[in-house]
Amino acid sequence: MTNFEDAIRNVPDFPIKGIQFKDITTLIGNPEKFANAVDYLYGPFREMEIDKIAGIESRGFIFGAALAYKLNVGFVPIRKPGKLPAKTYSAEYQLEYGSDSLEIHTDAVAEGEKVLLIDDLLATGGTAAAACELVERCGGEVIGLAFLIELDFLQGRQKLKGYRIESLVHYSGE
Ligand code: AMP
């Protein structure tokens, strides 16, 4: 398997002191790594029926949109507040650094559609849990969540019990 860890840049104290920011711009700047990352992201879900890919703003858009194109399915943007123009559902969540909320268009996912959620990184799990809530409020079924990076020590999986989660790169500590 491709070594993705080497392509991820660790930026200490960003955006605030004490956070080791995992910078994926170095990975997506490398065409081979980027393509492999998109392929590997849905690998575990290959046999499953997928109707839509939902990506979480903003880095989830990069991988999610590429994957939606590859699978020939629709892409659903889950965005920061005030960005989506039509009627939305909103869900609040806690970040590793602060709190925020996410929004989805109420008609972005149809009743019963099977959705694979994509983001670059799973930390405490608040963001992903809010995204699952939004897809389900639309009537969709979250068939799984795929991340490039998982910070195992923050135990984000605890907030996502019952969902299938796959991550390409695991960090056991900062
Ligand atoms: P969380 O809700 O704590 O799981 O945070 C996940 C979201 O915050 C993802 O959208 C990440 O892009 C971003 N994020 C959180 N911590 C980091 C980190 N250490 N490095 C890069 N992005 C992060």
PDB file of C-alpha atoms and ligand atoms in Angstrom:
ATOM      1  CA  MET A   1       0.000   0.000   0.000  1.00  0.00           C
ATOM      2  CA  THR A   2       1.113   3.540  -0.731  1.00  0.00           C
ATOM      3  CA  ASN A   3       2.824   5.312   2.135  1.00  0.00           C
ATOM      4  CA  PHE A   4       0.538   8.246   2.813  1.00  0.00           C
ATOM      5  CA  GLU A   5       2.097   9.197   6.136  1.00  0.00           C
ATOM      6  CA  ASP A   6       5.242  10.492   4.443  1.00  0.00           C
ATOM      7  CA  ALA A   7       3.140  12.853   2.336  1.00  0.00           C
ATOM      8  CA  ILE A   8       1.260  14.407   5.275  1.00  0.00           C
ATOM      9  CA  ARG A   9       2.934  17.460   6.781  1.00  0.00           C
ATOM     10  CA  ASN A  10       2.776  17.961  10.534  1.00  0.00           C
ATOM     11  CA  VAL A  11       2.415  21.651  11.433  1.00  0.00           C
ATOM     12  CA  PRO A  12       2.830  22.301  15.166  1.00  0.00           C
ATOM     13  CA  ASP A  13       0.693  24.924  16.936  1.00  0.00           C
ATOM     14  CA  PHE A  14      -1.795  25.527  14.098  1.00  0.00           C
ATOM     15  CA  PRO A  15      -4.397  27.005  14.218  1.00  0.00           C
ATOM     16  CA  ILE A  16      -3.777  27.400  17.961  1.00  0.00           C
ATOM     17  CA  LYS A  17      -0.986  26.423  20.338  1.00  0.00           C
ATOM     18  CA  GLY A  18      -0.940  22.744  21.227  1.00  0.00           C
ATOM     19  CA  ILE A  19      -2.605  21.445  18.038  1.00  0.00           C
ATOM     20  CA  GLN A  20      -0.509  19.348  15.675  1.00  0.00           C
ATOM     21  CA  PHE A  21      -2.174  20.176  12.387  1.00  0.00           C
ATOM     22  CA  LYS A  22      -2.105  17.393   9.809  1.00  0.00           C
ATOM     23  CA  ASP A  23      -1.625  19.243   6.540  1.00  0.00           C
ATOM     24  CA  ILE A  24      -2.829  17.259   3.527  1.00  0.00           C
ATOM     25  CA  THR A  25      -1.925  19.917   0.925  1.00  0.00           C
ATOM     26  CA  THR A  26       1.427  18.162   0.558  1.00  0.00           C
ATOM     27  CA  LEU A  27      -0.386  14.903  -0.226  1.00  0.00           C
ATOM     28  CA  ILE A  28      -2.868  16.295  -2.750  1.00  0.00           C
ATOM     29  CA  GLY A  29      -0.028  18.138  -4.485  1.00  0.00           C
ATOM     30  CA  ASN A  30       1.409  14.746  -5.416  1.00  0.00           C
ATOM     31  CA  PRO A  31      -0.694  13.285  -8.265  1.00  0.00           C
ATOM     32  CA  GLU A  32       0.105   9.662  -7.504  1.00  0.00           C
ATOM     33  CA  LYS A  33      -0.614   9.955  -3.783  1.00  0.00           C
ATOM     34  CA  PHE A  34      -3.782  11.947  -4.396  1.00  0.00           C
ATOM     35  CA  ALA A  35      -5.136   9.400  -6.883  1.00  0.00           C
ATOM     36  CA  ASN A  36      -4.204   6.490  -4.615  1.00  0.00           C
ATOM     37  CA  ALA A  37      -5.812   8.165  -1.617  1.00  0.00           C
ATOM     38  CA  VAL A  38      -9.101   8.608  -3.521  1.00  0.00           C
ATOM     39  CA  ASP A  39      -8.992   4.948  -4.618  1.00  0.00           C
ATOM     40  CA  TYR A  40      -8.197   3.607  -1.161  1.00  0.00           C
ATOM     41  CA  LEU A  41     -10.856   5.727   0.521  1.00  0.00           C
ATOM     42  CA  TYR A  42     -13.737   3.767  -0.926  1.00  0.00           C
ATOM     43  CA  GLY A  43     -11.893   0.439  -1.190  1.00  0.00           C
ATOM     44  CA  PRO A  44     -13.559  -1.050   1.914  1.00  0.00           C
ATOM     45  CA  PHE A  45     -16.986   0.022   0.608  1.00  0.00           C
ATOM     46  CA  ARG A  46     -16.387  -1.211  -2.948  1.00  0.00           C
ATOM     47  CA  GLU A  47     -18.973  -3.975  -2.758  1.00  0.00           C
ATOM     48  CA  MET A  48     -21.620  -1.746  -1.243  1.00  0.00           C
ATOM     49  CA  GLU A  49     -24.287   0.171  -3.073  1.00  0.00           C
ATOM     50  CA  ILE A  50     -23.574   3.907  -2.853  1.00  0.00           C
ATOM     51  CA  ASP A  51     -26.045   6.555  -4.057  1.00  0.00           C
ATOM     52  CA  LYS A  52     -24.258   9.693  -2.901  1.00  0.00           C
ATOM     53  CA  ILE A  53     -20.950  10.875  -1.514  1.00  0.00           C
ATOM     54  CA  ALA A  54     -21.220  13.563   1.159  1.00  0.00           C
ATOM     55  CA  GLY A  55     -18.109  15.643   1.834  1.00  0.00           C
ATOM     56  CA  ILE A  56     -17.524  17.857   4.845  1.00  0.00           C
ATOM     57  CA  GLU A  57     -16.246  21.398   4.205  1.00  0.00           C
ATOM     58  CA  SER A  58     -13.649  22.011   3.220  1.00  0.00           C
ATOM     59  CA  ARG A  59     -11.062  19.280   2.860  1.00  0.00           C
ATOM     60  CA  GLY A  60     -13.764  16.623   2.614  1.00  0.00           C
ATOM     61  CA  PHE A  61     -14.784  18.304  -0.651  1.00  0.00           C
ATOM     62  CA  ILE A  62     -11.416  17.605  -2.246  1.00  0.00           C
ATOM     63  CA  PHE A  63     -11.527  13.842  -1.724  1.00  0.00           C
ATOM     64  CA  GLY A  64     -15.309  13.501  -1.791  1.00  0.00           C
ATOM     65  CA  ALA A  65     -15.799  15.248  -5.125  1.00  0.00           C
ATOM     66  CA  ALA A  66     -13.018  13.217  -6.768  1.00  0.00           C
ATOM     67  CA  LEU A  67     -14.590  10.030  -5.459  1.00  0.00           C
ATOM     68  CA  ALA A  68     -18.111  10.993  -6.553  1.00  0.00           C
ATOM     69  CA  TYR A  69     -16.793  11.595 -10.062  1.00  0.00           C
ATOM     70  CA  LYS A  70     -15.017   8.248 -10.045  1.00  0.00           C
ATOM     71  CA  LEU A  71     -18.113   6.364  -8.849  1.00  0.00           C
ATOM     72  CA  ASN A  72     -20.481   8.335 -11.056  1.00  0.00           C
ATOM     73  CA  VAL A  73     -22.685   9.289  -8.105  1.00  0.00           C
ATOM     74  CA  GLY A  74     -23.865  12.675  -6.861  1.00  0.00           C
ATOM     75  CA  PHE A  75     -21.868  14.796  -4.442  1.00  0.00           C
ATOM     76  CA  VAL A  76     -23.442  16.449  -1.403  1.00  0.00           C
ATOM     77  CA  PRO A  77     -21.618  19.353   0.244  1.00  0.00           C
ATOM     78  CA  ILE A  78     -21.999  19.597   4.021  1.00  0.00           C
ATOM     79  CA  ARG A  79     -21.048  23.184   4.732  1.00  0.00           C
ATOM     80  CA  LYS A  80     -20.250  25.740   7.396  1.00  0.00           C
ATOM     81  CA  PRO A  81     -23.210  27.971   8.405  1.00  0.00           C
ATOM     82  CA  GLY A  82     -24.582  30.517   5.960  1.00  0.00           C
ATOM     83  CA  LYS A  83     -22.928  29.103   2.840  1.00  0.00           C
ATOM     84  CA  LEU A  84     -25.736  27.014   1.351  1.00  0.00           C
ATOM     85  CA  PRO A  85     -28.327  29.139  -0.459  1.00  0.00           C
ATOM     86  CA  ALA A  86     -31.507  27.039  -0.232  1.00  0.00           C
ATOM     87  CA  LYS A  87     -33.394  25.568   2.753  1.00  0.00           C
ATOM     88  CA  THR A  88     -31.063  23.784   5.177  1.00  0.00           C
ATOM     89  CA  TYR A  89     -30.921  21.570   8.234  1.00  0.00           C
ATOM     90  CA  SER A  90     -28.324  22.548  10.784  1.00  0.00           C
ATOM     91  CA  ALA A  91     -26.422  20.582  13.457  1.00  0.00           C
ATOM     92  CA  GLU A  92     -24.050  21.874  16.136  1.00  0.00           C
ATOM     93  CA  TYR A  93     -20.856  20.131  17.193  1.00  0.00           C
ATOM     94  CA  GLN A  94     -17.714  20.561  19.285  1.00  0.00           C
ATOM     95  CA  LEU A  95     -14.342  20.801  17.542  1.00  0.00           C
ATOM     96  CA  GLU A  96     -10.938  19.809  18.877  1.00  0.00           C
ATOM     97  CA  TYR A  97     -10.509  23.588  18.942  1.00  0.00           C
ATOM     98  CA  GLY A  98     -13.834  25.389  19.576  1.00  0.00           C
ATOM     99  CA  SER A  99     -17.417  24.758  18.469  1.00  0.00           C
ATOM    100  CA  ASP A 100     -19.252  25.235  15.205  1.00  0.00           C
ATOM    101  CA  SER A 101     -22.199  24.004  13.197  1.00  0.00           C
ATOM    102  CA  LEU A 102     -22.761  22.378   9.837  1.00  0.00           C
ATOM    103  CA  GLU A 103     -25.559  22.588   7.303  1.00  0.00           C
ATOM    104  CA  ILE A 104     -27.012  20.486   4.513  1.00  0.00           C
ATOM    105  CA  HIS A 105     -29.661  21.311   1.919  1.00  0.00           C
ATOM    106  CA  THR A 106     -32.869  19.612   3.033  1.00  0.00           C
ATOM    107  CA  ASP A 107     -33.291  18.086  -0.439  1.00  0.00           C
ATOM    108  CA  ALA A 108     -29.641  17.064  -0.927  1.00  0.00           C
ATOM    109  CA  VAL A 109     -30.310  13.426  -0.052  1.00  0.00           C
ATOM    110  CA  ALA A 110     -33.526  11.596  -0.924  1.00  0.00           C
ATOM    111  CA  GLU A 111     -35.364   9.245   1.450  1.00  0.00           C
ATOM    112  CA  GLY A 112     -33.524   5.910   1.635  1.00  0.00           C
ATOM    113  CA  GLU A 113     -30.443   6.964  -0.327  1.00  0.00           C
ATOM    114  CA  LYS A 114     -27.213   5.323   0.757  1.00  0.00           C
ATOM    115  CA  VAL A 115     -24.535   7.855   1.584  1.00  0.00           C
ATOM    116  CA  LEU A 116     -20.794   7.467   2.126  1.00  0.00           C
ATOM    117  CA  LEU A 117     -19.419  10.331   4.225  1.00  0.00           C
ATOM    118  CA  ILE A 118     -15.928  11.628   3.508  1.00  0.00           C
ATOM    119  CA  ASP A 119     -13.611  13.929   5.425  1.00  0.00           C
ATOM    120  CA  ASP A 120      -9.864  14.325   5.585  1.00  0.00           C
ATOM    121  CA  LEU A 121      -9.470  13.690   9.294  1.00  0.00           C
ATOM    122  CA  LEU A 122     -11.274  12.145  12.262  1.00  0.00           C
ATOM    123  CA  ALA A 123     -10.280  13.806  15.537  1.00  0.00           C
ATOM    124  CA  THR A 124     -12.845  13.956  18.378  1.00  0.00           C
ATOM    125  CA  GLY A 125     -15.657  12.860  16.062  1.00  0.00           C
ATOM    126  CA  GLY A 126     -17.978  15.828  16.655  1.00  0.00           C
ATOM    127  CA  THR A 127     -17.856  17.020  13.057  1.00  0.00           C
ATOM    128  CA  ALA A 128     -18.551  13.595  11.615  1.00  0.00           C
ATOM    129  CA  ALA A 129     -21.358  12.897  14.109  1.00  0.00           C
ATOM    130  CA  ALA A 130     -23.047  16.169  13.102  1.00  0.00           C
ATOM    131  CA  ALA A 131     -22.670  15.256   9.425  1.00  0.00           C
ATOM    132  CA  CYS A 132     -24.283  11.841  10.035  1.00  0.00           C
ATOM    133  CA  GLU A 133     -27.162  13.544  11.839  1.00  0.00           C
ATOM    134  CA  LEU A 134     -27.711  15.864   8.865  1.00  0.00           C
ATOM    135  CA  VAL A 135     -27.758  13.068   6.280  1.00  0.00           C
ATOM    136  CA  GLU A 136     -30.214  11.123   8.443  1.00  0.00           C
ATOM    137  CA  ARG A 137     -32.474  14.130   8.919  1.00  0.00           C
ATOM    138  CA  CYS A 138     -32.799  14.240   5.125  1.00  0.00           C
ATOM    139  CA  GLY A 139     -33.874  10.584   5.237  1.00  0.00           C
ATOM    140  CA  GLY A 140     -30.585   9.152   3.979  1.00  0.00           C
ATOM    141  CA  GLU A 141     -28.723   6.138   5.339  1.00  0.00           C
ATOM    142  CA  VAL A 142     -25.052   6.573   6.260  1.00  0.00           C
ATOM    143  CA  ILE A 143     -23.479   3.341   5.018  1.00  0.00           C
ATOM    144  CA  GLY A 144     -20.058   4.344   6.282  1.00  0.00           C
ATOM    145  CA  LEU A 145     -17.485   7.030   6.914  1.00  0.00           C
ATOM    146  CA  ALA A 146     -14.073   7.219   5.281  1.00  0.00           C
ATOM    147  CA  PHE A 147     -11.192   9.386   6.421  1.00  0.00           C
ATOM    148  CA  LEU A 148      -7.687   9.868   5.205  1.00  0.00           C
ATOM    149  CA  ILE A 149      -6.401  10.348   8.740  1.00  0.00           C
ATOM    150  CA  GLU A 150      -7.610   9.212  12.153  1.00  0.00           C
ATOM    151  CA  LEU A 151      -6.175  10.576  15.398  1.00  0.00           C
ATOM    152  CA  ASP A 152      -6.793   7.397  17.409  1.00  0.00           C
ATOM    153  CA  PHE A 153      -5.878   9.010  20.733  1.00  0.00           C
ATOM    154  CA  LEU A 154      -8.862  11.395  20.491  1.00  0.00           C
ATOM    155  CA  GLN A 155     -11.256   8.431  20.286  1.00  0.00           C
ATOM    156  CA  GLY A 156     -13.579   9.939  17.715  1.00  0.00           C
ATOM    157  CA  ARG A 157     -15.027   6.487  17.094  1.00  0.00           C
ATOM    158  CA  GLN A 158     -16.726   6.652  20.483  1.00  0.00           C
ATOM    159  CA  LYS A 159     -19.041   9.341  19.099  1.00  0.00           C
ATOM    160  CA  LEU A 160     -19.751   7.294  15.985  1.00  0.00           C
ATOM    161  CA  LYS A 161     -20.805   3.972  17.468  1.00  0.00           C
ATOM    162  CA  GLY A 162     -22.797   1.834  15.080  1.00  0.00           C
ATOM    163  CA  TYR A 163     -21.223   3.296  11.952  1.00  0.00           C
ATOM    164  CA  ARG A 164     -18.612   1.616   9.804  1.00  0.00           C
ATOM    165  CA  ILE A 165     -15.471   3.756   9.848  1.00  0.00           C
ATOM    166  CA  GLU A 166     -12.388   3.309   7.681  1.00  0.00           C
ATOM    167  CA  SER A 167      -9.252   5.456   7.858  1.00  0.00           C
ATOM    168  CA  LEU A 168      -6.106   5.195   5.768  1.00  0.00           C
ATOM    169  CA  VAL A 169      -3.569   6.566   8.233  1.00  0.00           C
ATOM    170  CA  HIS A 170      -3.722   6.201  12.009  1.00  0.00           C
ATOM    171  CA  TYR A 171      -1.828   8.303  14.537  1.00  0.00           C
ATOM    172  CA  SER A 172      -1.637   6.774  17.987  1.00  0.00           C
ATOM    173  CA  GLY A 173      -0.247   9.945  19.579  1.00  0.00           C
ATOM    174  CA  GLU A 174       0.667  13.519  18.731  1.00  0.00           C
TER     175      GLU A 174
HETATM  176  P1  AMP B   1     -13.359  16.550  15.063  1.00  0.00           P
HETATM  177  O1  AMP B   1     -14.759  17.091  14.998  1.00  0.00           O
HETATM  178  O2  AMP B   1     -12.703  16.837  16.361  1.00  0.00           O
HETATM  179  O3  AMP B   1     -13.328  15.070  14.694  1.00  0.00           O
HETATM  180  O4  AMP B   1     -12.504  17.351  13.999  1.00  0.00           O
HETATM  181  C1  AMP B   1     -12.458  16.967  12.663  1.00  0.00           C
HETATM  182  C2  AMP B   1     -12.456  18.136  11.737  1.00  0.00           C
HETATM  183  O5  AMP B   1     -11.553  19.160  12.152  1.00  0.00           O
HETATM  184  C3  AMP B   1     -12.015  17.719  10.361  1.00  0.00           C
HETATM  185  O6  AMP B   1     -12.833  18.386   9.394  1.00  0.00           O
HETATM  186  C4  AMP B   1     -10.567  18.141  10.264  1.00  0.00           C
HETATM  187  O7  AMP B   1     -10.281  18.668   8.979  1.00  0.00           O
HETATM  188  C5  AMP B   1     -10.390  19.193  11.352  1.00  0.00           C
HETATM  189  N1  AMP B   1      -9.261  18.891  12.262  1.00  0.00           N
HETATM  190  C6  AMP B   1      -9.365  18.595  13.582  1.00  0.00           C
HETATM  191  N2  AMP B   1      -8.169  18.386  14.140  1.00  0.00           N
HETATM  192  C7  AMP B   1      -7.272  18.506  13.145  1.00  0.00           C
HETATM  193  C8  AMP B   1      -5.846  18.360  13.070  1.00  0.00           C
HETATM  194  N3  AMP B   1      -5.107  18.023  14.145  1.00  0.00           N
HETATM  195  N4  AMP B   1      -5.247  18.533  11.873  1.00  0.00           N
HETATM  196  C9  AMP B   1      -5.990  18.849  10.776  1.00  0.00           C
HETATM  197  N5  AMP B   1      -7.321  19.003  10.774  1.00  0.00           N
HETATM  198  C10 AMP B   1      -7.973  18.828  11.941  1.00  0.00           C
END
